[in-house]
JSON list of C-alpha atoms in Angstrom, two decimals:
[
{"chain": "A", "resi": 805, "resn": "MET", "atom": "CA", "xyz": [119.16, 90.39, 28.38]},
{"chain": "A", "resi": 806, "resn": "LYS", "atom": "CA", "xyz": [119.92, 86.78, 29.20]},
{"chain": "A", "resi": 807, "resn": "THR", "atom": "CA", "xyz": [118.71, 85.38, 32.49]},
{"chain": "A", "resi": 808, "resn": "ARG", "atom": "CA", "xyz": [120.84, 83.26, 34.72]},
{"chain": "A", "resi": 809, "resn": "ILE", "atom": "CA", "xyz": [120.33, 79.51, 34.47]},
{"chain": "A", "resi": 810, "resn": "ASP", "atom": "CA", "xyz": [119.89, 78.04, 37.94]},
{"chain": "A", "resi": 811, "resn": "VAL", "atom": "CA", "xyz": [118.67, 74.52, 37.15]},
{"chain": "A", "resi": 812, "resn": "ILE", "atom": "CA", "xyz": [121.33, 71.87, 36.67]},
{"chain": "A", "resi": 813, "resn": "ALA", "atom": "CA", "xyz": [120.27, 68.97, 34.42]},
{"chain": "A", "resi": 814, "resn": "SER", "atom": "CA", "xyz": [120.12, 66.06, 36.84]},
{"chain": "A", "resi": 815, "resn": "GLU", "atom": "CA", "xyz": [117.79, 63.30, 37.93]},
{"chain": "A", "resi": 816, "resn": "GLU", "atom": "CA", "xyz": [116.83, 65.22, 41.07]},
{"chain": "A", "resi": 817, "resn": "SER", "atom": "CA", "xyz": [116.03, 68.38, 39.09]},
{"chain": "A", "resi": 818, "resn": "TYR", "atom": "CA", "xyz": [113.79, 66.49, 36.67]},
{"chain": "A", "resi": 819, "resn": "GLN", "atom": "CA", "xyz": [111.97, 64.80, 39.57]},
{"chain": "A", "resi": 820, "resn": "ASN", "atom": "CA", "xyz": [111.40, 68.19, 41.18]},
{"chain": "A", "resi": 821, "resn": "LEU", "atom": "CA", "xyz": [110.08, 69.63, 37.90]},
{"chain": "A", "resi": 822, "resn": "SER", "atom": "CA", "xyz": [107.66, 66.73, 37.40]},
{"chain": "A", "resi": 823, "resn": "THR", "atom": "CA", "xyz": [104.06, 67.96, 37.52]},
{"chain": "A", "resi": 824, "resn": "PHE", "atom": "CA", "xyz": [102.23, 64.61, 37.61]},
{"chain": "A", "resi": 825, "resn": "HIS", "atom": "CA", "xyz": [102.28, 61.54, 39.84]},
{"chain": "A", "resi": 826, "resn": "GLU", "atom": "CA", "xyz": [101.15, 58.98, 37.27]},
{"chain": "A", "resi": 827, "resn": "VAL", "atom": "CA", "xyz": [101.27, 58.60, 33.49]},
{"chain": "A", "resi": 828, "resn": "GLU", "atom": "CA", "xyz": [97.47, 58.30, 33.37]},
{"chain": "A", "resi": 829, "resn": "GLU", "atom": "CA", "xyz": [97.17, 61.85, 34.80]},
{"chain": "A", "resi": 830, "resn": "LEU", "atom": "CA", "xyz": [99.47, 63.04, 32.01]},
{"chain": "A", "resi": 831, "resn": "ASN", "atom": "CA", "xyz": [97.42, 61.22, 29.36]},
{"chain": "A", "resi": 832, "resn": "GLU", "atom": "CA", "xyz": [94.17, 62.74, 30.67]},
{"chain": "A", "resi": 833, "resn": "THR", "atom": "CA", "xyz": [95.72, 66.21, 30.63]},
{"chain": "A", "resi": 834, "resn": "VAL", "atom": "CA", "xyz": [96.96, 65.78, 27.04]},
{"chain": "A", "resi": 835, "resn": "ARG", "atom": "CA", "xyz": [93.44, 64.71, 25.98]},
{"chain": "A", "resi": 836, "resn": "THR", "atom": "CA", "xyz": [92.09, 67.90, 27.57]},
{"chain": "A", "resi": 837, "resn": "TYR", "atom": "CA", "xyz": [94.74, 70.04, 25.86]},
{"chain": "A", "resi": 838, "resn": "ARG", "atom": "CA", "xyz": [93.87, 68.59, 22.46]},
{"chain": "A", "resi": 839, "resn": "GLU", "atom": "CA", "xyz": [90.41, 70.13, 22.86]},
{"chain": "A", "resi": 840, "resn": "VAL", "atom": "CA", "xyz": [91.94, 73.42, 24.07]},
{"chain": "A", "resi": 841, "resn": "ILE", "atom": "CA", "xyz": [94.13, 73.56, 20.95]},
{"chain": "A", "resi": 842, "resn": "LYS", "atom": "CA", "xyz": [91.18, 72.76, 18.66]},
{"chain": "A", "resi": 843, "resn": "SER", "atom": "CA", "xyz": [89.06, 75.51, 20.20]},
{"chain": "A", "resi": 844, "resn": "ASN", "atom": "CA", "xyz": [91.79, 78.21, 20.43]},
{"chain": "A", "resi": 845, "resn": "VAL", "atom": "CA", "xyz": [93.77, 77.74, 17.20]},
{"chain": "A", "resi": 846, "resn": "LYS", "atom": "CA", "xyz": [91.99, 78.58, 13.97]},
{"chain": "A", "resi": 847, "resn": "ARG", "atom": "CA", "xyz": [94.34, 77.15, 11.33]},
{"chain": "A", "resi": 848, "resn": "ALA", "atom": "CA", "xyz": [93.99, 73.39, 10.89]},
{"chain": "A", "resi": 849, "resn": "ASP", "atom": "CA", "xyz": [97.65, 72.88, 9.87]},
{"chain": "A", "resi": 850, "resn": "VAL", "atom": "CA", "xyz": [98.86, 74.67, 13.01]},
{"chain": "A", "resi": 851, "resn": "GLN", "atom": "CA", "xyz": [96.39, 72.67, 15.15]},
{"chain": "A", "resi": 852, "resn": "ASN", "atom": "CA", "xyz": [97.75, 69.41, 13.72]},
{"chain": "A", "resi": 853, "resn": "ARG", "atom": "CA", "xyz": [101.38, 70.42, 14.33]},
{"chain": "A", "resi": 854, "resn": "LEU", "atom": "CA", "xyz": [100.67, 71.57, 17.89]},
{"chain": "A", "resi": 855, "resn": "ILE", "atom": "CA", "xyz": [98.90, 68.30, 18.67]},
{"chain": "A", "resi": 856, "resn": "ALA", "atom": "CA", "xyz": [101.76, 66.32, 17.06]},
{"chain": "A", "resi": 857, "resn": "LEU", "atom": "CA", "xyz": [104.29, 68.26, 19.18]},
{"chain": "A", "resi": 858, "resn": "LEU", "atom": "CA", "xyz": [102.25, 67.65, 22.33]},
{"chain": "A", "resi": 859, "resn": "GLU", "atom": "CA", "xyz": [102.16, 63.91, 21.52]},
{"chain": "A", "resi": 860, "resn": "VAL", "atom": "CA", "xyz": [105.97, 63.82, 21.06]},
{"chain": "A", "resi": 861, "resn": "LEU", "atom": "CA", "xyz": [106.46, 65.63, 24.36]},
{"chain": "A", "resi": 862, "resn": "LYS", "atom": "CA", "xyz": [104.03, 63.24, 26.08]},
{"chain": "A", "resi": 863, "resn": "ARG", "atom": "CA", "xyz": [105.77, 60.14, 24.72]},
{"chain": "A", "resi": 864, "resn": "HIS", "atom": "CA", "xyz": [109.13, 61.44, 25.94]},
{"chain": "A", "resi": 865, "resn": "SER", "atom": "CA", "xyz": [107.86, 62.51, 29.37]},
{"chain": "A", "resi": 866, "resn": "CYS", "atom": "CA", "xyz": [107.31, 59.17, 31.07]},
{"chain": "A", "resi": 867, "resn": "LYS", "atom": "CA", "xyz": [110.53, 58.67, 33.06]},
{"chain": "A", "resi": 868, "resn": "TYR", "atom": "CA", "xyz": [109.91, 61.96, 34.86]},
{"chain": "A", "resi": 869, "resn": "VAL", "atom": "CA", "xyz": [106.17, 62.28, 34.30]},
{"chain": "A", "resi": 870, "resn": "GLY", "atom": "CA", "xyz": [105.40, 65.50, 32.44]},
{"chain": "A", "resi": 871, "resn": "VAL", "atom": "CA", "xyz": [109.04, 66.56, 31.91]},
{"chain": "A", "resi": 872, "resn": "SER", "atom": "CA", "xyz": [110.67, 66.20, 28.49]},
{"chain": "A", "resi": 873, "resn": "PHE", "atom": "CA", "xyz": [114.29, 67.12, 27.90]},
{"chain": "A", "resi": 874, "resn": "LEU", "atom": "CA", "xyz": [114.43, 66.48, 24.16]},
{"chain": "A", "resi": 875, "resn": "ARG", "atom": "CA", "xyz": [116.47, 68.94, 22.11]},
{"chain": "A", "resi": 876, "resn": "LYS", "atom": "CA", "xyz": [114.43, 71.09, 19.73]},
{"chain": "A", "resi": 877, "resn": "ASN", "atom": "CA", "xyz": [116.54, 69.81, 16.81]},
{"chain": "A", "resi": 878, "resn": "THR", "atom": "CA", "xyz": [115.56, 66.25, 17.74]},
{"chain": "A", "resi": 879, "resn": "ILE", "atom": "CA", "xyz": [111.90, 67.25, 17.93]},
{"chain": "A", "resi": 880, "resn": "ALA", "atom": "CA", "xyz": [112.20, 68.97, 14.53]},
{"chain": "A", "resi": 881, "resn": "ASN", "atom": "CA", "xyz": [113.59, 65.75, 13.01]},
{"chain": "A", "resi": 882, "resn": "MET", "atom": "CA", "xyz": [110.78, 63.69, 14.56]},
{"chain": "A", "resi": 883, "resn": "LEU", "atom": "CA", "xyz": [108.08, 66.03, 13.25]},
{"chain": "A", "resi": 884, "resn": "GLU", "atom": "CA", "xyz": [109.90, 66.60, 9.94]},
{"chain": "A", "resi": 885, "resn": "VAL", "atom": "CA", "xyz": [109.78, 70.38, 10.33]},
{"chain": "A", "resi": 886, "resn": "SER", "atom": "CA", "xyz": [112.44, 73.05, 10.83]},
{"chain": "A", "resi": 887, "resn": "TYR", "atom": "CA", "xyz": [114.03, 74.02, 14.14]},
{"chain": "A", "resi": 888, "resn": "LYS", "atom": "CA", "xyz": [112.42, 77.47, 13.82]},
{"chain": "A", "resi": 889, "resn": "THR", "atom": "CA", "xyz": [108.97, 75.88, 13.40]},
{"chain": "A", "resi": 890, "resn": "VAL", "atom": "CA", "xyz": [109.51, 73.89, 16.61]},
{"chain": "A", "resi": 891, "resn": "GLN", "atom": "CA", "xyz": [110.49, 77.10, 18.41]},
{"chain": "A", "resi": 892, "resn": "ARG", "atom": "CA", "xyz": [107.28, 78.78, 17.23]},
{"chain": "A", "resi": 893, "resn": "LEU", "atom": "CA", "xyz": [105.14, 75.77, 18.17]},
{"chain": "A", "resi": 894, "resn": "VAL", "atom": "CA", "xyz": [106.65, 75.55, 21.66]},
{"chain": "A", "resi": 895, "resn": "LYS", "atom": "CA", "xyz": [106.10, 79.29, 22.11]},
{"chain": "A", "resi": 896, "resn": "LYS", "atom": "CA", "xyz": [102.44, 78.87, 21.07]},
{"chain": "A", "resi": 897, "resn": "LEU", "atom": "CA", "xyz": [102.00, 76.01, 23.59]},
{"chain": "A", "resi": 898, "resn": "THR", "atom": "CA", "xyz": [103.66, 78.20, 26.23]},
{"chain": "A", "resi": 899, "resn": "ASP", "atom": "CA", "xyz": [101.34, 81.12, 25.42]},
{"chain": "A", "resi": 900, "resn": "LEU", "atom": "CA", "xyz": [98.34, 78.79, 25.75]},
{"chain": "A", "resi": 901, "resn": "GLY", "atom": "CA", "xyz": [99.60, 77.72, 29.21]},
{"chain": "A", "resi": 902, "resn": "ILE", "atom": "CA", "xyz": [100.04, 74.11, 28.10]},
{"chain": "A", "resi": 903, "resn": "VAL", "atom": "CA", "xyz": [103.80, 73.86, 28.61]},
{"chain": "A", "resi": 904, "resn": "LYS", "atom": "CA", "xyz": [106.53, 75.71, 30.45]},
{"chain": "A", "resi": 905, "resn": "GLN", "atom": "CA", "xyz": [110.21, 75.78, 29.49]},
{"chain": "A", "resi": 906, "resn": "VAL", "atom": "CA", "xyz": [113.02, 75.73, 32.03]},
{"chain": "A", "resi": 907, "resn": "ALA", "atom": "CA", "xyz": [116.58, 76.40, 30.88]},
{"chain": "A", "resi": 908, "resn": "THR", "atom": "CA", "xyz": [119.05, 73.85, 32.27]},
{"chain": "A", "resi": 909, "resn": "LYS", "atom": "CA", "xyz": [122.83, 73.56, 32.38]},
{"chain": "A", "resi": 910, "resn": "ARG", "atom": "CA", "xyz": [125.20, 70.61, 32.50]},
{"chain": "A", "resi": 911, "resn": "SER", "atom": "CA", "xyz": [126.94, 69.91, 35.80]},
{"chain": "A", "resi": 912, "resn": "SER", "atom": "CA", "xyz": [130.21, 69.01, 34.03]},
{"chain": "A", "resi": 913, "resn": "ASP", "atom": "CA", "xyz": [130.95, 72.39, 32.41]},
{"chain": "A", "resi": 914, "resn": "MET", "atom": "CA", "xyz": [128.00, 74.54, 33.58]},
{"chain": "A", "resi": 915, "resn": "LEU", "atom": "CA", "xyz": [127.03, 75.41, 29.99]},
{"chain": "A", "resi": 916, "resn": "GLN", "atom": "CA", "xyz": [123.44, 75.43, 28.76]},
{"chain": "A", "resi": 917, "resn": "THR", "atom": "CA", "xyz": [121.96, 72.15, 27.60]},
{"chain": "A", "resi": 918, "resn": "ALA", "atom": "CA", "xyz": [118.49, 71.25, 26.28]},
{"chain": "A", "resi": 919, "resn": "ASN", "atom": "CA", "xyz": [115.61, 73.07, 27.96]},
{"chain": "A", "resi": 920, "resn": "ALA", "atom": "CA", "xyz": [113.26, 70.98, 30.03]},
{"chain": "A", "resi": 921, "resn": "ILE", "atom": "CA", "xyz": [109.77, 71.30, 28.55]},
{"chain": "A", "resi": 922, "resn": "ILE", "atom": "CA", "xyz": [107.18, 70.68, 31.26]},
{"chain": "A", "resi": 923, "resn": "ILE", "atom": "CA", "xyz": [103.57, 69.83, 30.45]},
{"chain": "A", "resi": 924, "resn": "GLN", "atom": "CA", "xyz": [101.42, 71.78, 32.88]},
{"chain": "A", "resi": 925, "resn": "PRO", "atom": "CA", "xyz": [98.45, 70.21, 34.68]},
{"chain": "A", "resi": 926, "resn": "ALA", "atom": "CA", "xyz": [95.12, 71.16, 33.08]},
{"chain": "A", "resi": 927, "resn": "GLN", "atom": "CA", "xyz": [93.01, 73.64, 35.01]},
{"chain": "A", "resi": 928, "resn": "LYS", "atom": "CA", "xyz": [89.66, 72.12, 35.98]},
{"chain": "A", "resi": 929, "resn": "GLN", "atom": "CA", "xyz": [86.73, 73.95, 34.40]},
{"chain": "A", "resi": 930, "resn": "GLU", "atom": "CA", "xyz": [84.03, 74.75, 36.93]},
{"chain": "A", "resi": 931, "resn": "GLU", "atom": "CA", "xyz": [80.51, 74.25, 35.65]}
]
């Protein structure tokens, strides 16, 4: 069953979805998540692709810090993998709690557009 899309792709929406205040916070979080991926994913090829995807998302998340609205086809072209592989990689990052996807729609015709992929703040480990 499809869920209703309530978020309209706009500057205000992306600002509201932003999870960081500064790019340095985002960079620190991505460094933390690299270690999370290395410790939780066994296959080296999958680790490398997840880290590459995270880097692409980070590089395209600076205008609204932590929010990327790249299309998965565009990401697939950048990483030189298939669309289906990008879907699986994003799902894996979602399952690890690293990113969250939010479906968005255009204001002009109210049809679905690219999902916003939001890098989540890293949870501080208590020692």
